[in-house]
PDB file of C-alpha atoms in Angstrom:
ATOM      1  CA  ALA A   1      78.139  92.222  97.179  1.00 74.00           C
ATOM      2  CA  GLN A   2      81.138  94.324  96.846  1.00 82.00           C
ATOM      3  CA  THR A   3      81.850  97.522  98.399  1.00 92.00           C
ATOM      4  CA  VAL A   4      84.332 100.594  97.869  1.00 96.00           C
ATOM      5  CA  THR A   5      85.521 103.176 100.510  1.00 97.00           C
ATOM      6  CA  GLN A   6      86.914 106.267 100.081  1.00 98.00           C
ATOM      7  CA  SER A   7      87.407 107.875 103.372  1.00 96.00           C
ATOM      8  CA  GLN A   8      88.499 111.423 102.316  1.00 97.00           C
ATOM      9  CA  PRO A   9      85.432 113.384 101.466  1.00 96.00           C
ATOM     10  CA  GLU A  10      87.638 116.540 100.873  1.00 97.00           C
ATOM     11  CA  MET A  11      91.610 117.014 100.093  1.00 97.00           C
ATOM     12  CA  SER A  12      93.260 119.927  99.247  1.00 97.00           C
ATOM     13  CA  VAL A  13      96.762 120.398  97.865  1.00 98.00           C
ATOM     14  CA  GLN A  14      99.224 122.826  96.586  1.00 98.00           C
ATOM     15  CA  GLU A  15      99.737 123.339  93.100  1.00 98.00           C
ATOM     16  CA  ALA A  16     103.038 121.440  91.997  1.00 98.00           C
ATOM     17  CA  GLU A  17     102.828 119.245  95.283  1.00 98.00           C
ATOM     18  CA  THR A  18     101.658 115.546  95.834  1.00 98.00           C
ATOM     19  CA  VAL A  19      98.749 114.041  96.933  1.00 98.00           C
ATOM     20  CA  THR A  20      97.392 110.745  97.845  1.00 98.00           C
ATOM     21  CA  LEU A  21      93.765 109.651  97.773  1.00 98.00           C
ATOM     22  CA  SER A  22      92.762 106.545  99.796  1.00 98.00           C
ATOM     23  CA  CYS A  23      90.522 103.825  98.462  1.00 98.00           C
ATOM     24  CA  THR A  24      89.701 100.339 100.647  1.00 98.00           C
ATOM     25  CA  TYR A  25      87.506  97.541  98.804  1.00 97.00           C
ATOM     26  CA  ASP A  26      85.758  94.362  99.858  1.00 95.00           C
ATOM     27  CA  THR A  27      85.400  91.701  97.853  1.00 91.00           C
ATOM     28  CA  SER A  28      85.715  87.552  98.012  1.00 89.00           C
ATOM     29  CA  GLU A  29      86.554  87.724  94.278  1.00 87.00           C
ATOM     30  CA  ASN A  30      90.171  86.980  93.076  1.00 86.00           C
ATOM     31  CA  ASN A  31      90.051  88.840  89.531  1.00 86.00           C
ATOM     32  CA  TYR A  32      88.925  91.771  89.431  1.00 90.00           C
ATOM     33  CA  TYR A  33      90.062  95.389  88.224  1.00 91.00           C
ATOM     34  CA  LEU A  34      90.153  98.752  89.829  1.00 94.00           C
ATOM     35  CA  PHE A  35      89.665 102.269  88.326  1.00 94.00           C
ATOM     36  CA  TRP A  36      89.921 105.832  89.281  1.00 97.00           C
ATOM     37  CA  TYR A  37      87.921 108.241  87.628  1.00 96.00           C
ATOM     38  CA  LYS A  38      87.981 112.108  87.428  1.00 97.00           C
ATOM     39  CA  GLN A  39      84.934 113.984  87.430  1.00 97.00           C
ATOM     40  CA  PRO A  40      85.816 117.744  87.195  1.00 95.00           C
ATOM     41  CA  PRO A  41      83.119 120.183  86.806  1.00 92.00           C
ATOM     42  CA  SER A  42      81.793 119.468  83.907  1.00 92.00           C
ATOM     43  CA  ARG A  43      80.930 116.244  85.162  1.00 93.00           C
ATOM     44  CA  GLN A  44      82.175 114.118  82.567  1.00 94.00           C
ATOM     45  CA  MET A  45      83.698 110.960  84.017  1.00 95.00           C
ATOM     46  CA  ILE A  46      87.042 110.472  82.917  1.00 94.00           C
ATOM     47  CA  LEU A  47      89.091 107.435  82.870  1.00 93.00           C
ATOM     48  CA  VAL A  48      92.570 108.306  85.074  1.00 96.00           C
ATOM     49  CA  ILE A  49      94.060 104.633  85.842  1.00 95.00           C
ATOM     50  CA  ARG A  50      93.317 101.210  86.129  1.00 93.00           C
ATOM     51  CA  GLN A  51      94.697  98.128  87.447  1.00 93.00           C
ATOM     52  CA  GLU A  52      94.159  94.482  86.911  1.00 91.00           C
ATOM     53  CA  ALA A  53      94.385  92.578  90.136  1.00 91.00           C
ATOM     54  CA  TYR A  54      96.389  89.549  89.000  1.00 90.00           C
ATOM     55  CA  LYS A  55      99.154  92.568  88.181  1.00 89.00           C
ATOM     56  CA  GLN A  56     101.554  92.747  91.014  1.00 87.00           C
ATOM     57  CA  GLN A  57     103.136  95.884  89.271  1.00 93.00           C
ATOM     58  CA  ASN A  58     101.389  98.985  90.626  1.00 96.00           C
ATOM     59  CA  ALA A  59      99.966 101.060  87.222  1.00 95.00           C
ATOM     60  CA  THR A  60     101.010 104.611  86.269  1.00 96.00           C
ATOM     61  CA  GLU A  61     100.155 107.106  84.113  1.00 94.00           C
ATOM     62  CA  ASN A  62     102.149 109.686  83.590  1.00 96.00           C
ATOM     63  CA  ARG A  63     101.928 112.086  86.995  1.00 97.00           C
ATOM     64  CA  PHE A  64      99.309 109.667  88.135  1.00 98.00           C
ATOM     65  CA  SER A  65     100.327 106.296  90.252  1.00 98.00           C
ATOM     66  CA  VAL A  66      98.770 103.711  92.414  1.00 98.00           C
ATOM     67  CA  ASN A  67      99.729 101.793  95.350  1.00 97.00           C
ATOM     68  CA  PHE A  68      97.840  98.338  94.859  1.00 97.00           C
ATOM     69  CA  GLN A  69      97.931  96.146  98.201  1.00 96.00           C
ATOM     70  CA  LYS A  70      95.722  93.289  97.394  1.00 95.00           C
ATOM     71  CA  ALA A  71      96.082  91.599 100.428  1.00 94.00           C
ATOM     72  CA  ALA A  72      95.274  94.783 102.226  1.00 96.00           C
ATOM     73  CA  LYS A  73      92.527  95.317  99.573  1.00 96.00           C
ATOM     74  CA  SER A  74      93.772  98.879  99.366  1.00 97.00           C
ATOM     75  CA  PHE A  75      94.247 100.974  96.045  1.00 97.00           C
ATOM     76  CA  SER A  76      95.479 104.289  96.583  1.00 98.00           C
ATOM     77  CA  LEU A  77      95.830 107.109  93.910  1.00 98.00           C
ATOM     78  CA  LYS A  78      99.062 109.328  94.122  1.00 98.00           C
ATOM     79  CA  ILE A  79      98.975 112.288  91.921  1.00 98.00           C
ATOM     80  CA  SER A  80     102.272 114.320  91.683  1.00 98.00           C
ATOM     81  CA  ASP A  81     103.086 117.774  90.098  1.00 98.00           C
ATOM     82  CA  SER A  82      99.359 118.497  90.922  1.00 98.00           C
ATOM     83  CA  GLN A  83      97.712 121.239  88.619  1.00 98.00           C
ATOM     84  CA  LEU A  84      95.085 123.131  88.758  1.00 97.00           C
ATOM     85  CA  GLY A  85      93.122 121.488  86.077  1.00 97.00           C
ATOM     86  CA  ASP A  86      93.536 118.373  88.748  1.00 98.00           C
ATOM     87  CA  THR A  87      90.748 119.888  90.682  1.00 97.00           C
ATOM     88  CA  ALA A  88      87.948 117.582  90.234  1.00 97.00           C
ATOM     89  CA  MET A  89      86.028 114.755  92.291  1.00 97.00           C
ATOM     90  CA  TYR A  90      87.882 111.503  92.257  1.00 98.00           C
ATOM     91  CA  PHE A  91      86.010 108.340  92.406  1.00 97.00           C
ATOM     92  CA  CYS A  92      87.617 104.794  92.962  1.00 97.00           C
ATOM     93  CA  ALA A  93      85.864 102.197  91.354  1.00 95.00           C
ATOM     94  CA  PHE A  94      85.539  98.089  91.167  1.00 93.00           C
ATOM     95  CA  ALA A  95      84.619  95.746  88.453  1.00 90.00           C
ATOM     96  CA  ASN A  96      84.399  92.204  88.424  1.00 82.00           C
ATOM     97  CA  ALA A  97      84.003  89.447  86.095  1.00 70.00           C
ATOM     98  CA  GLY A  98      80.367  90.839  85.399  1.00 67.00           C
ATOM     99  CA  ASN A  99      81.495  94.120  84.175  1.00 72.00           C
ATOM    100  CA  MET A 100      79.344  96.058  86.632  1.00 81.00           C
ATOM    101  CA  LEU A 101      81.073  99.043  88.153  1.00 88.00           C
ATOM    102  CA  THR A 102      80.897 100.007  91.848  1.00 91.00           C
ATOM    103  CA  PHE A 103      81.923 103.341  92.590  1.00 95.00           C
ATOM    104  CA  GLY A 104      83.368 104.637  95.875  1.00 96.00           C
ATOM    105  CA  GLY A 105      82.050 107.656  97.787  1.00 96.00           C
ATOM    106  CA  GLY A 106      84.187 110.162  95.806  1.00 97.00           C
ATOM    107  CA  THR A 107      86.865 112.672  96.947  1.00 98.00           C
ATOM    108  CA  ARG A 108      86.718 116.056  96.543  1.00 97.00           C
ATOM    109  CA  LEU A 109      90.246 117.407  95.668  1.00 98.00           C
ATOM    110  CA  MET A 110      91.150 121.088  95.325  1.00 98.00           C
ATOM    111  CA  VAL A 111      94.368 122.255  93.838  1.00 98.00           C
ATOM    112  CA  LYS A 112      95.317 125.397  95.105  1.00 98.00           C
ATOM    113  CA  PRO A 113      97.642 127.965  93.801  1.00 96.00           C
TER     114      PRO A 113
ATOM    115  CA  GLY B   1      89.186 106.750  71.196  1.00 69.00           C
ATOM    116  CA  ALA B   2      85.492 105.079  72.367  1.00 80.00           C
ATOM    117  CA  VAL B   3      82.557 108.158  72.489  1.00 88.00           C
ATOM    118  CA  VAL B   4      79.269 108.049  73.922  1.00 93.00           C
ATOM    119  CA  SER B   5      76.907 110.698  73.299  1.00 95.00           C
ATOM    120  CA  GLN B   6      74.118 111.305  75.279  1.00 97.00           C
ATOM    121  CA  HIS B   7      71.287 113.711  74.820  1.00 97.00           C
ATOM    122  CA  PRO B   8      69.955 115.854  76.344  1.00 98.00           C
ATOM    123  CA  SER B   9      72.168 117.759  78.654  1.00 97.00           C
ATOM    124  CA  ARG B  10      69.887 119.716  80.361  1.00 97.00           C
ATOM    125  CA  VAL B  11      65.863 119.301  80.211  1.00 98.00           C
ATOM    126  CA  ILE B  12      63.304 120.810  82.357  1.00 97.00           C
ATOM    127  CA  CYS B  13      59.978 119.057  82.586  1.00 96.00           C
ATOM    128  CA  LYS B  14      56.660 119.335  84.402  1.00 97.00           C
ATOM    129  CA  SER B  15      55.284 117.176  87.054  1.00 97.00           C
ATOM    130  CA  GLY B  16      53.800 114.026  85.495  1.00 97.00           C
ATOM    131  CA  THR B  17      55.148 114.380  82.169  1.00 97.00           C
ATOM    132  CA  SER B  18      57.840 111.955  80.652  1.00 97.00           C
ATOM    133  CA  VAL B  19      61.304 112.311  79.654  1.00 98.00           C
ATOM    134  CA  LYS B  20      63.488 110.219  77.307  1.00 97.00           C
ATOM    135  CA  ILE B  21      67.186 110.432  77.440  1.00 98.00           C
ATOM    136  CA  GLU B  22      69.332 108.982  74.595  1.00 97.00           C
ATOM    137  CA  CYS B  23      72.940 107.408  74.821  1.00 96.00           C
ATOM    138  CA  ARG B  24      74.501 106.283  71.342  1.00 94.00           C
ATOM    139  CA  SER B  25      77.720 104.671  71.344  1.00 90.00           C
ATOM    140  CA  LEU B  26      79.660 106.608  68.187  1.00 91.00           C
ATOM    141  CA  ASP B  27      82.491 104.350  66.990  1.00 85.00           C
ATOM    142  CA  PHE B  28      81.919 100.923  68.661  1.00 84.00           C
ATOM    143  CA  GLN B  29      79.383  98.452  69.439  1.00 86.00           C
ATOM    144  CA  ALA B  30      78.301  98.706  73.105  1.00 84.00           C
ATOM    145  CA  THR B  31      76.856  95.355  74.028  1.00 84.00           C
ATOM    146  CA  THR B  32      76.414  96.813  77.481  1.00 88.00           C
ATOM    147  CA  MET B  33      74.853 100.354  78.720  1.00 91.00           C
ATOM    148  CA  PHE B  34      74.730 101.133  82.312  1.00 93.00           C
ATOM    149  CA  TRP B  35      72.309 103.864  83.666  1.00 96.00           C
ATOM    150  CA  TYR B  36      73.353 105.923  86.712  1.00 96.00           C
ATOM    151  CA  ARG B  37      71.930 108.511  89.034  1.00 97.00           C
ATOM    152  CA  GLN B  38      73.921 110.966  90.705  1.00 96.00           C
ATOM    153  CA  PHE B  39      72.575 113.574  93.521  1.00 92.00           C
ATOM    154  CA  PRO B  40      74.429 116.599  94.200  1.00 89.00           C
ATOM    155  CA  LYS B  41      78.097 115.980  95.658  1.00 86.00           C
ATOM    156  CA  GLN B  42      77.304 112.245  96.036  1.00 92.00           C
ATOM    157  CA  SER B  43      78.425 109.139  93.923  1.00 94.00           C
ATOM    158  CA  LEU B  44      77.011 107.605  91.222  1.00 95.00           C
ATOM    159  CA  MET B  45      74.370 104.887  91.670  1.00 94.00           C
ATOM    160  CA  LEU B  46      73.722 102.093  89.347  1.00 93.00           C
ATOM    161  CA  MET B  47      70.058 102.145  88.298  1.00 96.00           C
ATOM    162  CA  ALA B  48      70.403  99.218  85.725  1.00 94.00           C
ATOM    163  CA  THR B  49      71.947  97.428  83.319  1.00 91.00           C
ATOM    164  CA  SER B  50      70.852  96.598  80.206  1.00 89.00           C
ATOM    165  CA  ASN B  51      72.168  94.294  77.125  1.00 86.00           C
ATOM    166  CA  GLU B  52      71.202  94.666  73.856  1.00 82.00           C
ATOM    167  CA  GLY B  53      67.913  92.759  72.733  1.00 80.00           C
ATOM    168  CA  SER B  54      66.983  92.031  76.281  1.00 83.00           C
ATOM    169  CA  LYS B  55      65.775  93.267  78.975  1.00 87.00           C
ATOM    170  CA  ALA B  56      67.293  95.576  81.551  1.00 91.00           C
ATOM    171  CA  THR B  57      67.900  94.463  85.248  1.00 92.00           C
ATOM    172  CA  TYR B  58      67.254  96.721  87.368  1.00 95.00           C
ATOM    173  CA  GLU B  59      69.089  97.174  90.742  1.00 94.00           C
ATOM    174  CA  GLN B  60      67.067  96.758  94.026  1.00 93.00           C
ATOM    175  CA  GLY B  61      65.028  99.754  95.040  1.00 94.00           C
ATOM    176  CA  VAL B  62      64.621 101.369  91.395  1.00 96.00           C
ATOM    177  CA  GLU B  63      61.319 101.474  89.767  1.00 94.00           C
ATOM    178  CA  LYS B  64      61.175  99.489  86.404  1.00 93.00           C
ATOM    179  CA  ASP B  65      57.903 100.912  85.234  1.00 94.00           C
ATOM    180  CA  LYS B  66      58.957 104.324  86.130  1.00 96.00           C
ATOM    181  CA  PHE B  67      62.535 104.344  84.440  1.00 97.00           C
ATOM    182  CA  LEU B  68      62.257 102.286  81.455  1.00 96.00           C
ATOM    183  CA  ILE B  69      65.117 101.357  79.887  1.00 94.00           C
ATOM    184  CA  ASN B  70      65.664 100.503  76.006  1.00 90.00           C
ATOM    185  CA  HIS B  71      68.501  98.922  74.542  1.00 88.00           C
ATOM    186  CA  ALA B  72      67.249  97.708  70.976  1.00 81.00           C
ATOM    187  CA  SER B  73      70.613  98.041  68.796  1.00 88.00           C
ATOM    188  CA  LEU B  74      74.342  97.895  69.686  1.00 87.00           C
ATOM    189  CA  THR B  75      74.620 101.559  69.272  1.00 90.00           C
ATOM    190  CA  LEU B  76      71.453 103.289  70.990  1.00 92.00           C
ATOM    191  CA  SER B  77      69.782 103.095  74.668  1.00 93.00           C
ATOM    192  CA  THR B  78      67.610 104.984  75.907  1.00 95.00           C
ATOM    193  CA  LEU B  79      66.067 105.988  79.206  1.00 97.00           C
ATOM    194  CA  THR B  80      62.564 107.077  79.954  1.00 97.00           C
ATOM    195  CA  VAL B  81      61.203 108.808  82.944  1.00 98.00           C
ATOM    196  CA  THR B  82      57.940 108.245  83.419  1.00 97.00           C
ATOM    197  CA  SER B  83      55.493 110.437  85.226  1.00 97.00           C
ATOM    198  CA  ALA B  84      57.987 112.580  86.345  1.00 97.00           C
ATOM    199  CA  HIS B  85      57.905 114.070  89.921  1.00 96.00           C
ATOM    200  CA  PRO B  86      60.445 116.694  91.551  1.00 96.00           C
ATOM    201  CA  GLU B  87      62.214 114.040  93.434  1.00 95.00           C
ATOM    202  CA  ASP B  88      63.016 112.647  90.181  1.00 96.00           C
ATOM    203  CA  SER B  89      65.418 115.785  89.575  1.00 97.00           C
ATOM    204  CA  SER B  90      68.885 114.545  89.498  1.00 97.00           C
ATOM    205  CA  PHE B  91      71.800 114.043  87.131  1.00 97.00           C
ATOM    206  CA  TYR B  92      71.781 110.844  85.111  1.00 98.00           C
ATOM    207  CA  ILE B  93      74.678 109.293  83.178  1.00 97.00           C
ATOM    208  CA  CYS B  94      75.071 106.143  81.304  1.00 96.00           C
ATOM    209  CA  SER B  95      78.035 104.035  80.387  1.00 93.00           C
ATOM    210  CA  ALA B  96      78.484 101.758  77.457  1.00 89.00           C
ATOM    211  CA  SER B  97      80.521  98.813  77.161  1.00 84.00           C
ATOM    212  CA  LYS B  98      81.720  96.468  74.509  1.00 76.00           C
ATOM    213  CA  GLN B  99      81.767  92.852  75.586  1.00 65.00           C
ATOM    214  CA  GLY B 100      84.170  91.923  78.375  1.00 57.00           C
ATOM    215  CA  ALA B 101      84.279  95.434  79.538  1.00 56.00           C
ATOM    216  CA  VAL B 102      86.727  95.360  81.981  1.00 59.00           C
ATOM    217  CA  ASN B 103      89.228  94.607  79.320  1.00 60.00           C
ATOM    218  CA  TYR B 104      88.296  97.531  77.316  1.00 60.00           C
ATOM    219  CA  GLY B 105      87.171  99.787  79.773  1.00 71.00           C
ATOM    220  CA  TYR B 106      83.736 102.169  80.427  1.00 85.00           C
ATOM    221  CA  THR B 107      82.718 104.979  78.372  1.00 89.00           C
ATOM    222  CA  PHE B 108      80.935 107.632  79.924  1.00 94.00           C
ATOM    223  CA  GLY B 109      78.028 109.944  78.473  1.00 96.00           C
ATOM    224  CA  SER B 110      78.423 113.561  79.833  1.00 96.00           C
ATOM    225  CA  GLY B 111      75.235 113.351  81.797  1.00 97.00           C
ATOM    226  CA  THR B 112      71.835 114.579  82.060  1.00 98.00           C
ATOM    227  CA  ARG B 113      70.321 117.509  84.179  1.00 97.00           C
ATOM    228  CA  LEU B 114      67.090 116.736  84.731  1.00 98.00           C
ATOM    229  CA  THR B 115      64.700 119.190  86.817  1.00 97.00           C
ATOM    230  CA  VAL B 116      61.062 118.284  87.279  1.00 97.00           C
ATOM    231  CA  VAL B 117      59.294 121.499  88.328  1.00 97.00           C
TER     232      VAL B 117
END
């Protein structure tokens, strides 16, 4: 079974600064996908970024980028130029070929003005 | 983009009654539907996976007779909480995917807050 661990229950960052959220996972599979989801106070799950394990290049989406270290089974999320609207719970998630998503415990991010 | 409509968003019911939650994929065919439960300040815990036209697969510890899942069409899945009790109070979220979900991603409903009194 896969496990996903987010070691930072809570983090805060000043507006316009950069913050990195950590995620590690455990799997014996070689082909899989990794995701970061954002859950704002509305509780709607929003996809932030995704990474295919077979791709060495780190995924980027505007202010969001990942540092994917396959050998270390690490998948951190970097948010640049943090904005107040980035305040939310962030969940790291893993999916294998069976398509089932496994979520980490989440990191609550607070962006301070 | 893909949209999943989940209703109701909030429901309060009396202990012992049943509650039905619906999830509809509005602009795509959802081959697979996932149902999650989320307690306050916690992560999403998968309850069951359902494929259109077949019985749902429940995660360990989830009572299939209590949480009835129906996925009769490619656009609609329902979760019925039967004989609800206060401990069933939680936030329930559905997620729909096309075949080969990892290639397309997962679309989440907006969630249902269930309160059993």
